[in-house]
PDB file of C-alpha atoms and ligand atoms in Angstrom:
ATOM      1  CA  UNK A   4     -34.701 157.814  35.150  1.00 98.00           C
ATOM      2  CA  UNK A   5     -37.144 156.450  37.707  1.00 98.00           C
ATOM      3  CA  UNK A   6     -39.679 154.185  35.994  1.00 98.00           C
ATOM      4  CA  UNK A   7     -43.095 152.968  37.172  1.00 98.00           C
ATOM      5  CA  UNK A   8     -44.074 149.667  35.555  1.00 98.00           C
ATOM      6  CA  UNK A   9     -47.885 149.509  35.449  1.00 98.00           C
ATOM      7  CA  UNK A  10     -48.352 145.854  34.605  1.00 98.00           C
ATOM      8  CA  UNK A  11     -45.638 143.431  35.663  1.00 98.00           C
ATOM      9  CA  UNK A  12     -46.395 140.484  33.416  1.00 98.00           C
ATOM     10  CA  UNK A  13     -44.445 139.242  30.390  1.00 98.00           C
ATOM     11  CA  UNK A  14     -43.815 142.740  29.033  1.00 98.00           C
ATOM     12  CA  UNK A  15     -43.256 144.418  32.408  1.00 98.00           C
ATOM     13  CA  UNK A  16     -40.521 141.879  33.160  1.00 98.00           C
ATOM     14  CA  UNK A  17     -38.911 142.230  29.694  1.00 98.00           C
ATOM     15  CA  UNK A  18     -38.884 146.042  30.137  1.00 98.00           C
ATOM     16  CA  UNK A  19     -37.367 145.804  33.617  1.00 98.00           C
ATOM     17  CA  UNK A  20     -34.459 143.717  32.319  1.00 98.00           C
ATOM     18  CA  UNK A  21     -33.533 146.163  29.539  1.00 98.00           C
ATOM     19  CA  UNK A  22     -34.232 149.288  31.653  1.00 98.00           C
ATOM     20  CA  UNK A  23     -31.749 148.131  34.332  1.00 98.00           C
ATOM     21  CA  UNK A  24     -29.101 147.444  31.651  1.00 98.00           C
ATOM     22  CA  UNK A  25     -29.614 151.022  30.387  1.00 98.00           C
ATOM     23  CA  UNK A  26     -28.996 152.414  33.898  1.00 98.00           C
ATOM     24  CA  UNK A  27     -32.611 153.181  34.854  1.00 98.00           C
ATOM     25  CA  UNK A  28     -34.282 152.490  38.183  1.00 98.00           C
ATOM     26  CA  UNK A  29     -37.616 150.709  38.636  1.00 98.00           C
ATOM     27  CA  UNK A  30     -39.398 152.480  41.509  1.00 98.00           C
ATOM     28  CA  UNK A  31     -42.862 150.923  41.102  1.00 98.00           C
ATOM     29  CA  UNK A  32     -43.924 147.568  39.702  1.00 97.00           C
ATOM     30  CA  UNK A  33     -47.565 146.789  40.077  1.00 96.00           C
ATOM     31  CA  UNK A  34     -50.212 144.445  38.811  1.00 95.00           C
ATOM     32  CA  UNK A  35     -52.903 146.401  40.616  1.00 91.00           C
ATOM     33  CA  UNK A  36     -54.528 149.776  40.157  1.00 87.00           C
ATOM     34  CA  UNK A  37     -53.902 151.082  43.669  1.00 86.00           C
ATOM     35  CA  UNK A  38     -51.418 151.019  46.541  1.00 89.00           C
ATOM     36  CA  UNK A  39     -48.585 153.034  45.014  1.00 94.00           C
ATOM     37  CA  UNK A  40     -47.550 156.686  44.789  1.00 96.00           C
ATOM     38  CA  UNK A  41     -47.097 157.425  41.079  1.00 98.00           C
ATOM     39  CA  UNK A  42     -45.379 160.760  41.800  1.00 98.00           C
ATOM     40  CA  UNK A  43     -42.233 158.831  42.823  1.00 98.00           C
ATOM     41  CA  UNK A  44     -41.666 158.084  39.133  1.00 98.00           C
ATOM     42  CA  UNK A  45     -40.237 160.288  36.352  1.00 98.00           C
ATOM     43  CA  UNK A  46     -42.161 158.260  33.779  1.00 98.00           C
ATOM     44  CA  UNK A  47     -44.693 155.421  33.740  1.00 98.00           C
ATOM     45  CA  UNK A  48     -44.861 152.495  31.312  1.00 98.00           C
ATOM     46  CA  UNK A  49     -48.238 150.754  31.116  1.00 98.00           C
ATOM     47  CA  UNK A  50     -48.342 147.206  29.732  1.00 98.00           C
ATOM     48  CA  UNK A  51     -51.340 145.911  31.650  1.00 98.00           C
ATOM     49  CA  UNK A  52     -54.729 144.591  30.535  1.00 98.00           C
ATOM     50  CA  UNK A  53     -57.425 146.224  28.351  1.00 96.00           C
ATOM     51  CA  UNK A  54     -59.772 146.946  31.287  1.00 96.00           C
ATOM     52  CA  UNK A  55     -57.028 148.623  33.389  1.00 97.00           C
ATOM     53  CA  UNK A  56     -55.190 150.769  30.834  1.00 98.00           C
ATOM     54  CA  UNK A  57     -57.529 153.791  30.848  1.00 98.00           C
ATOM     55  CA  UNK A  58     -57.449 154.121  34.641  1.00 97.00           C
ATOM     56  CA  UNK A  59     -53.657 153.677  34.785  1.00 98.00           C
ATOM     57  CA  UNK A  60     -52.954 156.241  32.059  1.00 98.00           C
ATOM     58  CA  UNK A  61     -55.453 158.791  33.427  1.00 98.00           C
ATOM     59  CA  UNK A  62     -53.938 158.478  36.917  1.00 98.00           C
ATOM     60  CA  UNK A  63     -50.438 159.250  35.595  1.00 98.00           C
ATOM     61  CA  UNK A  64     -51.635 162.242  33.583  1.00 98.00           C
ATOM     62  CA  UNK A  65     -53.586 163.657  36.552  1.00 98.00           C
ATOM     63  CA  UNK A  66     -50.413 163.476  38.670  1.00 98.00           C
ATOM     64  CA  UNK A  67     -48.170 165.076  36.054  1.00 98.00           C
ATOM     65  CA  UNK A  68     -46.264 161.882  35.187  1.00 98.00           C
ATOM     66  CA  UNK A  69     -45.515 161.297  31.468  1.00 98.00           C
ATOM     67  CA  UNK A  70     -46.858 157.929  30.357  1.00 98.00           C
ATOM     68  CA  UNK A  71     -46.159 155.360  27.655  1.00 98.00           C
ATOM     69  CA  UNK A  72     -48.827 152.733  26.963  1.00 98.00           C
ATOM     70  CA  UNK A  73     -48.447 149.571  24.934  1.00 98.00           C
ATOM     71  CA  UNK A  74     -51.601 147.907  26.233  1.00 98.00           C
ATOM     72  CA  UNK A  75     -53.924 146.933  23.389  1.00 98.00           C
ATOM     73  CA  UNK A  76     -57.701 146.503  23.328  1.00 96.00           C
ATOM     74  CA  UNK A  77     -58.684 149.730  25.184  1.00 97.00           C
ATOM     75  CA  UNK A  78     -58.796 152.232  22.307  1.00 96.00           C
ATOM     76  CA  UNK A  79     -62.533 152.968  22.573  1.00 96.00           C
ATOM     77  CA  UNK A  80     -61.293 155.275  25.344  1.00 97.00           C
ATOM     78  CA  UNK A  81     -58.363 156.808  23.415  1.00 98.00           C
ATOM     79  CA  UNK A  82     -60.109 160.173  22.780  1.00 98.00           C
ATOM     80  CA  UNK A  83     -60.914 160.486  26.510  1.00 98.00           C
ATOM     81  CA  UNK A  84     -57.220 160.096  27.267  1.00 98.00           C
ATOM     82  CA  UNK A  85     -56.375 162.722  24.635  1.00 98.00           C
ATOM     83  CA  UNK A  86     -58.775 165.145  26.398  1.00 98.00           C
ATOM     84  CA  UNK A  87     -57.304 164.422  29.830  1.00 98.00           C
ATOM     85  CA  UNK A  88     -53.766 164.812  28.482  1.00 98.00           C
ATOM     86  CA  UNK A  89     -54.648 168.221  27.002  1.00 98.00           C
ATOM     87  CA  UNK A  90     -56.462 169.387  30.162  1.00 98.00           C
ATOM     88  CA  UNK A  91     -53.516 168.407  32.349  1.00 98.00           C
ATOM     89  CA  UNK A  92     -50.831 169.608  29.886  1.00 98.00           C
ATOM     90  CA  UNK A  93     -49.377 166.107  30.109  1.00 98.00           C
ATOM     91  CA  UNK A  94     -47.311 163.849  27.878  1.00 98.00           C
ATOM     92  CA  UNK A  95     -48.503 160.555  26.392  1.00 98.00           C
ATOM     93  CA  UNK A  96     -47.571 157.975  23.774  1.00 98.00           C
ATOM     94  CA  UNK A  97     -49.634 154.964  22.768  1.00 98.00           C
ATOM     95  CA  UNK A  98     -48.288 152.483  20.230  1.00 98.00           C
ATOM     96  CA  UNK A  99     -49.877 149.192  19.237  1.00 98.00           C
ATOM     97  CA  UNK A 100     -46.316 148.005  18.690  1.00 98.00           C
ATOM     98  CA  UNK A 101     -43.121 149.622  20.013  1.00 98.00           C
ATOM     99  CA  UNK A 102     -40.592 147.560  18.049  1.00 98.00           C
ATOM    100  CA  UNK A 103     -38.413 149.278  15.448  1.00 98.00           C
ATOM    101  CA  UNK A 104     -39.055 146.424  13.000  1.00 98.00           C
ATOM    102  CA  UNK A 105     -42.841 146.757  13.173  1.00 98.00           C
ATOM    103  CA  UNK A 106     -42.673 150.532  12.830  1.00 98.00           C
ATOM    104  CA  UNK A 107     -40.655 150.057   9.610  1.00 98.00           C
ATOM    105  CA  UNK A 108     -43.228 147.408   8.592  1.00 98.00           C
ATOM    106  CA  UNK A 109     -46.039 149.971   9.159  1.00 98.00           C
ATOM    107  CA  UNK A 110     -44.382 152.278   6.614  1.00 98.00           C
ATOM    108  CA  UNK A 111     -43.812 149.445   4.089  1.00 98.00           C
ATOM    109  CA  UNK A 112     -47.474 148.481   4.508  1.00 98.00           C
ATOM    110  CA  UNK A 113     -48.683 151.989   3.608  1.00 98.00           C
ATOM    111  CA  UNK A 114     -46.307 152.245   0.630  1.00 98.00           C
ATOM    112  CA  UNK A 115     -47.449 148.857  -0.694  1.00 98.00           C
ATOM    113  CA  UNK A 116     -51.132 149.782  -0.182  1.00 98.00           C
ATOM    114  CA  UNK A 117     -50.601 152.950  -2.251  1.00 98.00           C
ATOM    115  CA  UNK A 118     -49.248 150.842  -5.154  1.00 98.00           C
ATOM    116  CA  UNK A 119     -51.916 148.137  -4.811  1.00 98.00           C
ATOM    117  CA  UNK A 120     -54.698 150.729  -4.820  1.00 97.00           C
ATOM    118  CA  UNK A 121     -54.146 150.961  -8.600  1.00 96.00           C
ATOM    119  CA  UNK A 122     -54.400 147.150  -9.062  1.00 97.00           C
ATOM    120  CA  UNK A 123     -57.965 146.006  -8.448  1.00 94.00           C
ATOM    121  CA  UNK A 124     -57.223 142.334  -9.285  1.00 97.00           C
ATOM    122  CA  UNK A 125     -55.547 141.886  -5.864  1.00 98.00           C
ATOM    123  CA  UNK A 126     -57.505 141.348  -2.617  1.00 97.00           C
ATOM    124  CA  UNK A 127     -55.806 142.084   0.687  1.00 98.00           C
ATOM    125  CA  UNK A 128     -56.021 140.145   3.945  1.00 98.00           C
ATOM    126  CA  UNK A 129     -54.097 140.267   7.232  1.00 98.00           C
ATOM    127  CA  UNK A 130     -53.127 137.350   9.442  1.00 98.00           C
ATOM    128  CA  UNK A 131     -51.873 137.764  13.004  1.00 98.00           C
ATOM    129  CA  UNK A 132     -50.500 134.922  15.133  1.00 98.00           C
ATOM    130  CA  UNK A 133     -49.968 135.264  18.892  1.00 98.00           C
ATOM    131  CA  UNK A 134     -49.550 133.159  22.030  1.00 98.00           C
ATOM    132  CA  UNK A 135     -52.625 131.591  23.590  1.00 98.00           C
ATOM    133  CA  UNK A 136     -52.593 133.939  26.642  1.00 98.00           C
ATOM    134  CA  UNK A 137     -53.400 136.992  24.548  1.00 98.00           C
ATOM    135  CA  UNK A 138     -56.684 138.577  25.741  1.00 97.00           C
ATOM    136  CA  UNK A 139     -57.621 140.649  22.690  1.00 97.00           C
ATOM    137  CA  UNK A 140     -58.246 139.862  19.011  1.00 98.00           C
ATOM    138  CA  UNK A 141     -57.380 141.123  16.549  1.00 98.00           C
ATOM    139  CA  UNK A 142     -54.015 142.372  17.777  1.00 98.00           C
ATOM    140  CA  UNK A 143     -53.478 146.116  18.087  1.00 98.00           C
ATOM    141  CA  UNK A 144     -50.743 145.809  15.464  1.00 98.00           C
ATOM    142  CA  UNK A 145     -53.132 144.169  12.972  1.00 98.00           C
ATOM    143  CA  UNK A 146     -55.613 147.018  13.534  1.00 98.00           C
ATOM    144  CA  UNK A 147     -52.873 149.606  12.861  1.00 98.00           C
ATOM    145  CA  UNK A 148     -51.921 147.701   9.681  1.00 98.00           C
ATOM    146  CA  UNK A 149     -55.562 147.663   8.532  1.00 98.00           C
ATOM    147  CA  UNK A 150     -55.897 151.395   9.256  1.00 98.00           C
ATOM    148  CA  UNK A 151     -52.707 152.012   7.241  1.00 98.00           C
ATOM    149  CA  UNK A 152     -54.180 150.170   4.247  1.00 98.00           C
ATOM    150  CA  UNK A 153     -57.537 151.990   4.557  1.00 98.00           C
ATOM    151  CA  UNK A 154     -55.721 155.348   4.556  1.00 98.00           C
ATOM    152  CA  UNK A 155     -53.995 154.566   1.222  1.00 98.00           C
ATOM    153  CA  UNK A 156     -56.316 152.162  -0.648  1.00 97.00           C
ATOM    154  CA  UNK A 157     -59.657 153.438  -1.966  1.00 95.00           C
ATOM    155  CA  UNK A 158     -61.206 149.918  -2.168  1.00 96.00           C
ATOM    156  CA  UNK A 159     -61.201 149.425   1.624  1.00 98.00           C
ATOM    157  CA  UNK A 160     -63.103 151.331   4.319  1.00 97.00           C
ATOM    158  CA  UNK A 161     -63.104 148.966   7.347  1.00 98.00           C
ATOM    159  CA  UNK A 162     -61.693 145.713   8.745  1.00 98.00           C
ATOM    160  CA  UNK A 163     -63.513 142.601   9.991  1.00 98.00           C
ATOM    161  CA  UNK A 164     -62.296 139.863  12.329  1.00 98.00           C
ATOM    162  CA  UNK A 165     -62.251 136.387  10.725  1.00 95.00           C
ATOM    163  CA  UNK A 166     -64.811 137.454   8.121  1.00 95.00           C
ATOM    164  CA  UNK A 167     -64.720 138.478   4.424  1.00 91.00           C
ATOM    165  CA  UNK A 168     -66.988 141.150   2.936  1.00 94.00           C
ATOM    166  CA  UNK A 169     -66.729 143.658   0.118  1.00 93.00           C
ATOM    167  CA  UNK A 170     -64.794 146.829   1.071  1.00 95.00           C
ATOM    168  CA  UNK A 171     -63.578 145.166   4.290  1.00 98.00           C
ATOM    169  CA  UNK A 172     -60.101 143.861   5.099  1.00 98.00           C
ATOM    170  CA  UNK A 173     -60.356 140.420   6.710  1.00 98.00           C
ATOM    171  CA  UNK A 174     -58.073 140.047   9.744  1.00 98.00           C
ATOM    172  CA  UNK A 175     -57.534 136.405  10.623  1.00 98.00           C
ATOM    173  CA  UNK A 176     -56.395 135.936  14.207  1.00 98.00           C
ATOM    174  CA  UNK A 177     -54.642 132.703  15.233  1.00 98.00           C
ATOM    175  CA  UNK A 178     -53.515 131.720  18.737  1.00 98.00           C
ATOM    176  CA  UNK A 179     -50.642 129.216  18.876  1.00 98.00           C
ATOM    177  CA  UNK A 180     -48.575 128.156  21.930  1.00 98.00           C
ATOM    178  CA  UNK A 181     -46.008 130.835  22.843  1.00 98.00           C
ATOM    179  CA  UNK A 182     -45.684 132.802  19.573  1.00 98.00           C
ATOM    180  CA  UNK A 183     -44.517 136.381  20.519  1.00 98.00           C
ATOM    181  CA  UNK A 184     -46.203 138.025  17.497  1.00 98.00           C
ATOM    182  CA  UNK A 185     -46.309 137.442  13.727  1.00 99.00           C
ATOM    183  CA  UNK A 186     -48.141 139.639  11.205  1.00 99.00           C
ATOM    184  CA  UNK A 187     -48.660 138.822   7.519  1.00 99.00           C
ATOM    185  CA  UNK A 188     -50.164 141.132   4.891  1.00 98.00           C
ATOM    186  CA  UNK A 189     -51.259 139.219   1.813  1.00 98.00           C
ATOM    187  CA  UNK A 190     -52.342 140.591  -1.569  1.00 98.00           C
ATOM    188  CA  UNK A 191     -53.679 137.748  -3.736  1.00 98.00           C
ATOM    189  CA  UNK A 192     -54.915 137.637  -7.321  1.00 98.00           C
ATOM    190  CA  UNK A 193     -55.885 134.630  -9.450  1.00 98.00           C
ATOM    191  CA  UNK A 194     -52.297 134.428 -10.730  1.00 98.00           C
ATOM    192  CA  UNK A 195     -50.099 135.192  -7.743  1.00 98.00           C
ATOM    193  CA  UNK A 196     -49.654 136.533  -4.203  1.00 98.00           C
ATOM    194  CA  UNK A 197     -47.473 139.178  -2.615  1.00 98.00           C
ATOM    195  CA  UNK A 198     -46.815 138.905   1.126  1.00 98.00           C
ATOM    196  CA  UNK A 199     -45.135 141.139   3.686  1.00 98.00           C
ATOM    197  CA  UNK A 200     -44.311 139.418   6.989  1.00 98.00           C
ATOM    198  CA  UNK A 201     -42.989 140.649  10.316  1.00 98.00           C
ATOM    199  CA  UNK A 202     -41.958 138.000  12.834  1.00 98.00           C
ATOM    200  CA  UNK A 203     -41.009 138.919  16.396  1.00 98.00           C
ATOM    201  CA  UNK A 204     -38.472 136.364  17.677  1.00 98.00           C
ATOM    202  CA  UNK A 205     -38.985 137.438  21.315  1.00 98.00           C
ATOM    203  CA  UNK A 206     -40.295 140.445  23.345  1.00 98.00           C
ATOM    204  CA  UNK A 207     -37.006 142.383  23.483  1.00 98.00           C
ATOM    205  CA  UNK A 208     -37.832 144.615  20.495  1.00 98.00           C
ATOM    206  CA  UNK A 209     -41.158 145.703  22.028  1.00 98.00           C
ATOM    207  CA  UNK A 210     -39.479 146.338  25.403  1.00 98.00           C
ATOM    208  CA  UNK A 211     -36.531 148.330  24.021  1.00 98.00           C
ATOM    209  CA  UNK A 212     -38.885 150.480  21.917  1.00 98.00           C
ATOM    210  CA  UNK A 213     -41.011 151.286  24.974  1.00 98.00           C
ATOM    211  CA  UNK A 214     -37.937 152.328  26.989  1.00 98.00           C
ATOM    212  CA  UNK A 215     -36.637 154.481  24.120  1.00 98.00           C
ATOM    213  CA  UNK A 216     -40.080 156.144  23.995  1.00 98.00           C
ATOM    214  CA  UNK A 217     -39.980 156.726  27.783  1.00 98.00           C
ATOM    215  CA  UNK A 218     -36.478 158.284  27.561  1.00 98.00           C
ATOM    216  CA  UNK A 219     -37.668 160.482  24.664  1.00 98.00           C
ATOM    217  CA  UNK A 220     -40.877 161.784  26.299  1.00 98.00           C
ATOM    218  CA  UNK A 221     -39.304 162.941  29.597  1.00 97.00           C
ATOM    219  CA  UNK A 222     -38.917 166.600  28.546  1.00 94.00           C
ATOM    220  CA  UNK A 223     -41.996 166.783  26.244  1.00 98.00           C
ATOM    221  CA  UNK A 224     -45.636 167.859  26.562  1.00 98.00           C
ATOM    222  CA  UNK A 225     -48.323 166.566  24.212  1.00 98.00           C
ATOM    223  CA  UNK A 226     -49.594 163.434  22.500  1.00 98.00           C
ATOM    224  CA  UNK A 227     -47.083 161.604  20.352  1.00 98.00           C
ATOM    225  CA  UNK A 228     -46.606 158.405  18.361  1.00 97.00           C
ATOM    226  CA  UNK A 229     -43.635 156.135  17.644  1.00 98.00           C
ATOM    227  CA  UNK A 230     -43.221 158.008  14.330  1.00 96.00           C
ATOM    228  CA  UNK A 231     -42.244 161.068  16.378  1.00 97.00           C
ATOM    229  CA  UNK A 232     -39.868 159.020  18.538  1.00 98.00           C
ATOM    230  CA  UNK A 233     -38.155 157.091  15.745  1.00 97.00           C
ATOM    231  CA  UNK A 234     -38.307 159.874  13.155  1.00 91.00           C
ATOM    232  CA  UNK A 235     -39.134 157.442  10.327  1.00 86.00           C
ATOM    233  CA  UNK A 236     -41.573 157.608   7.434  1.00 77.00           C
TER     234      UNK A 236
HETATM  235  N1  NAI B 310     -47.396 147.758  22.124  1.00 84.20           N
HETATM  236  C1  NAI B 310     -46.533 146.744  22.121  1.00 84.20           C
HETATM  237  O1  NAI B 310     -45.407 146.832  21.588  1.00 84.20           O
HETATM  238  C2  NAI B 310     -46.910 145.485  22.828  1.00 84.20           C
HETATM  239  C3  NAI B 310     -48.118 145.421  23.461  1.00 84.20           C
HETATM  240  N2  NAI B 310     -48.446 144.336  24.206  1.00 84.20           N
HETATM  241  C4  NAI B 310     -49.690 144.463  24.956  1.00 84.20           C
HETATM  242  O2  NAI B 310     -49.338 144.724  26.304  1.00 84.20           O
HETATM  243  C5  NAI B 310     -50.297 144.180  27.199  1.00 84.20           C
HETATM  244  C6  NAI B 310     -49.606 143.297  28.221  1.00 84.20           C
HETATM  245  O3  NAI B 310     -48.999 142.220  27.581  1.00 84.20           O
HETATM  246  P1  NAI B 310     -48.250 141.061  28.416  1.00 84.20           P
HETATM  247  O4  NAI B 310     -47.239 141.643  29.332  1.00 84.20           O
HETATM  248  O5  NAI B 310     -47.856 140.056  27.420  1.00 84.20           O
HETATM  249  O6  NAI B 310     -49.465 140.507  29.280  1.00 84.20           O
HETATM  250  P2  NAI B 310     -49.415 139.756  30.693  1.00 84.20           P
HETATM  251  O7  NAI B 310     -50.758 139.144  30.888  1.00 84.20           O
HETATM  252  O8  NAI B 310     -48.210 138.899  30.784  1.00 84.20           O
HETATM  253  O9  NAI B 310     -49.247 140.964  31.735  1.00 84.20           O
HETATM  254  C7  NAI B 310     -50.258 141.872  32.077  1.00 84.20           C
HETATM  255  C8  NAI B 310     -50.133 142.182  33.552  1.00 84.20           C
HETATM  256  O10 NAI B 310     -51.021 143.234  33.909  1.00 84.20           O
HETATM  257  C9  NAI B 310     -51.457 142.954  35.214  1.00 84.20           C
HETATM  258  N3  NAI B 310     -52.622 143.759  35.581  1.00 84.20           N
HETATM  259  C10 NAI B 310     -53.934 143.380  35.709  1.00 84.20           C
HETATM  260  N4  NAI B 310     -54.651 144.438  36.130  1.00 84.20           N
HETATM  261  C11 NAI B 310     -53.796 145.476  36.312  1.00 84.20           C
HETATM  262  C12 NAI B 310     -53.938 146.817  36.759  1.00 84.20           C
HETATM  263  N5  NAI B 310     -55.133 147.299  37.144  1.00 84.20           N
HETATM  264  N6  NAI B 310     -52.845 147.619  36.773  1.00 84.20           N
HETATM  265  C13 NAI B 310     -51.634 147.146  36.407  1.00 84.20           C
HETATM  266  N7  NAI B 310     -51.441 145.872  36.000  1.00 84.20           N
HETATM  267  C14 NAI B 310     -52.508 145.051  35.949  1.00 84.20           C
HETATM  268  C15 NAI B 310     -51.715 141.449  35.209  1.00 84.20           C
HETATM  269  O11 NAI B 310     -51.764 140.958  36.522  1.00 84.20           O
HETATM  270  C16 NAI B 310     -50.477 140.975  34.442  1.00 84.20           C
HETATM  271  O12 NAI B 310     -49.402 140.742  35.306  1.00 84.20           O
HETATM  272  C17 NAI B 310     -51.315 143.463  26.297  1.00 84.20           C
HETATM  273  O13 NAI B 310     -52.393 144.340  26.070  1.00 84.20           O
HETATM  274  C18 NAI B 310     -50.551 143.227  25.003  1.00 84.20           C
HETATM  275  O14 NAI B 310     -51.388 143.162  23.879  1.00 84.20           O
HETATM  276  C19 NAI B 310     -47.631 143.262  24.321  1.00 84.20           C
HETATM  277  C20 NAI B 310     -46.429 143.250  23.674  1.00 84.20           C
HETATM  278  C21 NAI B 310     -45.971 144.359  22.873  1.00 84.20           C
HETATM  279  O1  LIG B 311     -50.146 140.546  23.256  1.00 84.20           O
HETATM  280  C1  LIG B 311     -49.029 140.496  22.694  1.00 84.20           C
HETATM  281  O2  LIG B 311     -48.181 139.658  22.987  1.00 84.20           O
HETATM  282  C2  LIG B 311     -48.719 141.512  21.681  1.00 84.20           C
HETATM  283  N1  LIG B 311     -49.554 142.485  21.533  1.00 84.20           N
HETATM  284  C3  LIG B 311     -49.414 143.606  20.667  1.00 84.20           C
HETATM  285  C4  LIG B 311     -50.573 143.651  19.695  1.00 84.20           C
HETATM  286  O3  LIG B 311     -51.714 143.389  20.107  1.00 84.20           O
HETATM  287  O4  LIG B 311     -50.356 144.006  18.533  1.00 84.20           O
HETATM  288  C5  LIG B 311     -48.060 143.700  20.035  1.00 84.20           C
HETATM  289  C6  LIG B 311     -47.359 142.401  19.780  1.00 84.20           C
HETATM  290  O5  LIG B 311     -47.827 141.854  18.584  1.00 84.20           O
HETATM  291  C7  LIG B 311     -47.453 141.429  20.927  1.00 84.20           C
END
């Protein structure tokens, strides 16, 4: 398939490498919002920056090009994209994390939250560690984890960044050198702690997941998630 890479930074380059190995063609690679004809592509993959994602995704949908977005930090505009996708009868997937491992981790997180909801002596917190170039905090993945806990655990109704309050899940964001992405869910009581950890060793898992999603969406119409693509949970 012919792929447009909207965002040609760390992720764009990792996606290009795996896409070529899988026999795909990169017809557009851009770090700008203009100066290319999106209709040359069968599918677009947006890994850009929070302020550019909405424009990039909307442009694809308005030109009938299915689009995958992994950009984080733009979700205030998610419902607008849903409306555009419906109006244009387009195809769209957003995932805060495209890796298989994290999508399994999302399911483990919800199952654990369901159990811990019965055990009020444990308090939950989330830690996310990323490289120092990351623009947004907390990570999109940490937000998805917090939302997963809130959906299953009656004690929690929101999350807070680097802050503890009743009914809120604290998300502690750390930025260290070149860490690709580590997420830790911690349930602690006075007597012990239970932790679930996902550690990305590099960006290949994110990149492969995004390409698998792009291959999957080619003949679809609608708004999907990685649960639809991977058929897990
Ligand atoms: N969902 C997932 O699985 C993952 C999501 N991410 C997210 O993907 C995004 C990109 O991450 P990285 O590649 O590490 O960042 P990066 O900073 O290396 O690359 C972003 C690129 O976007 C370019 N850009 C700026 N404005 C643009 C525009 N208007 N149109 C297209 N490109 C534009 C920048 O010049 C830069 O080259 C971030 O939001 C990050 O959180 C990162 C890894 C995995
Ligand atoms: O910016 C990154 O690098 C990553 N961003 C995503 C996020 O915000 O969750 C996914 C991954 O953790 C890497």
